[in-house]
C-alpha atoms as one frame of an Amber mdcrd trajectory, in Angstrom:
protein
   6.866  -3.940   6.035   8.517  -7.349   5.848  12.019  -7.701   7.306  13.297
  -9.643   4.273  11.664  -7.403   1.507  14.813  -5.704  -0.454  14.951  -2.008
  -0.448  14.475  -1.652  -4.062  10.699  -1.758  -3.984  10.366   1.214  -1.641
  11.949   3.511  -4.515  10.356   1.584  -7.333   6.651   1.563  -6.335   6.372
   5.579  -5.679   8.423   6.290  -8.733   5.951   3.855 -11.066   2.959   5.248
  -9.118   3.942   8.863 -10.120   4.398   8.102 -13.592   1.451   6.043 -14.043
  -0.554   9.173 -12.689   1.519  11.803 -14.805   1.179   9.696 -18.257  -2.526
   9.393 -17.434  -2.983  12.894 -16.784  -1.358  14.039 -19.554  -2.613  11.728
 -22.192  -6.275  12.181 -20.784  -5.984  15.788 -20.916  -4.401  15.920 -24.372
  -7.065  13.382 -25.728 -10.072  15.220 -24.693  -8.662  18.531 -26.023  -7.894
  16.847 -29.312 -11.381  14.923 -29.432 -12.870  18.280 -28.684 -11.617  20.038
 -31.845  -7.969  21.511 -30.072  -5.358  22.134 -32.513  -2.295  23.440 -30.426
  -1.767  20.709 -27.611   1.719  21.884 -26.830   0.265  25.154 -25.270  -2.135
  23.188 -23.448   0.819  21.120 -21.940   3.036  24.004 -21.237  -0.258  26.057
 -19.505  -0.879  22.572 -17.250   2.796  21.562 -15.914   1.827  22.466 -12.529
  -1.106  20.336 -12.380   0.984  17.716 -13.784   3.850  17.743 -11.205   1.133
  18.008  -8.674  -0.398  14.713  -9.889   3.236  13.376  -9.957   4.065  14.185
  -6.257   0.238  12.822  -5.407   1.679   9.595  -7.357   4.765   9.501  -5.472
   2.795   9.741  -2.163   0.667   7.278  -2.943   3.091   4.565  -3.855   4.928
   5.144  -0.619   1.946   4.862   1.360   1.315   1.567  -0.412   4.561   0.222
   0.242   4.855   1.541   3.755   1.433  -0.377   4.647   2.593  -3.486   2.000
  -0.725  -3.312  -0.086  -0.043  -5.026  -3.463
C-alpha cells in the first residue's frame, strides 16, 4: 500500500470483487439451468442463496488481499 493512496479504494476493490463474483455465480448457474431445460429458476436461486453468499464473501476477501498487496 502506498502512503499517498486514498482509502476509498480499500472499500471499493473488495466490494467490486464481491459483486463481480456474485453476479458471475448467479448468472452462469441460471444460464446453465435454463439451457438444460429448467423452467423455474427462482426456486434454484432461493435454494442456492448460501452458495451465493459464500462466493460474495470470497470475493470480498480476494479484493482485500488484492488491495493489501497492491495488485492491480
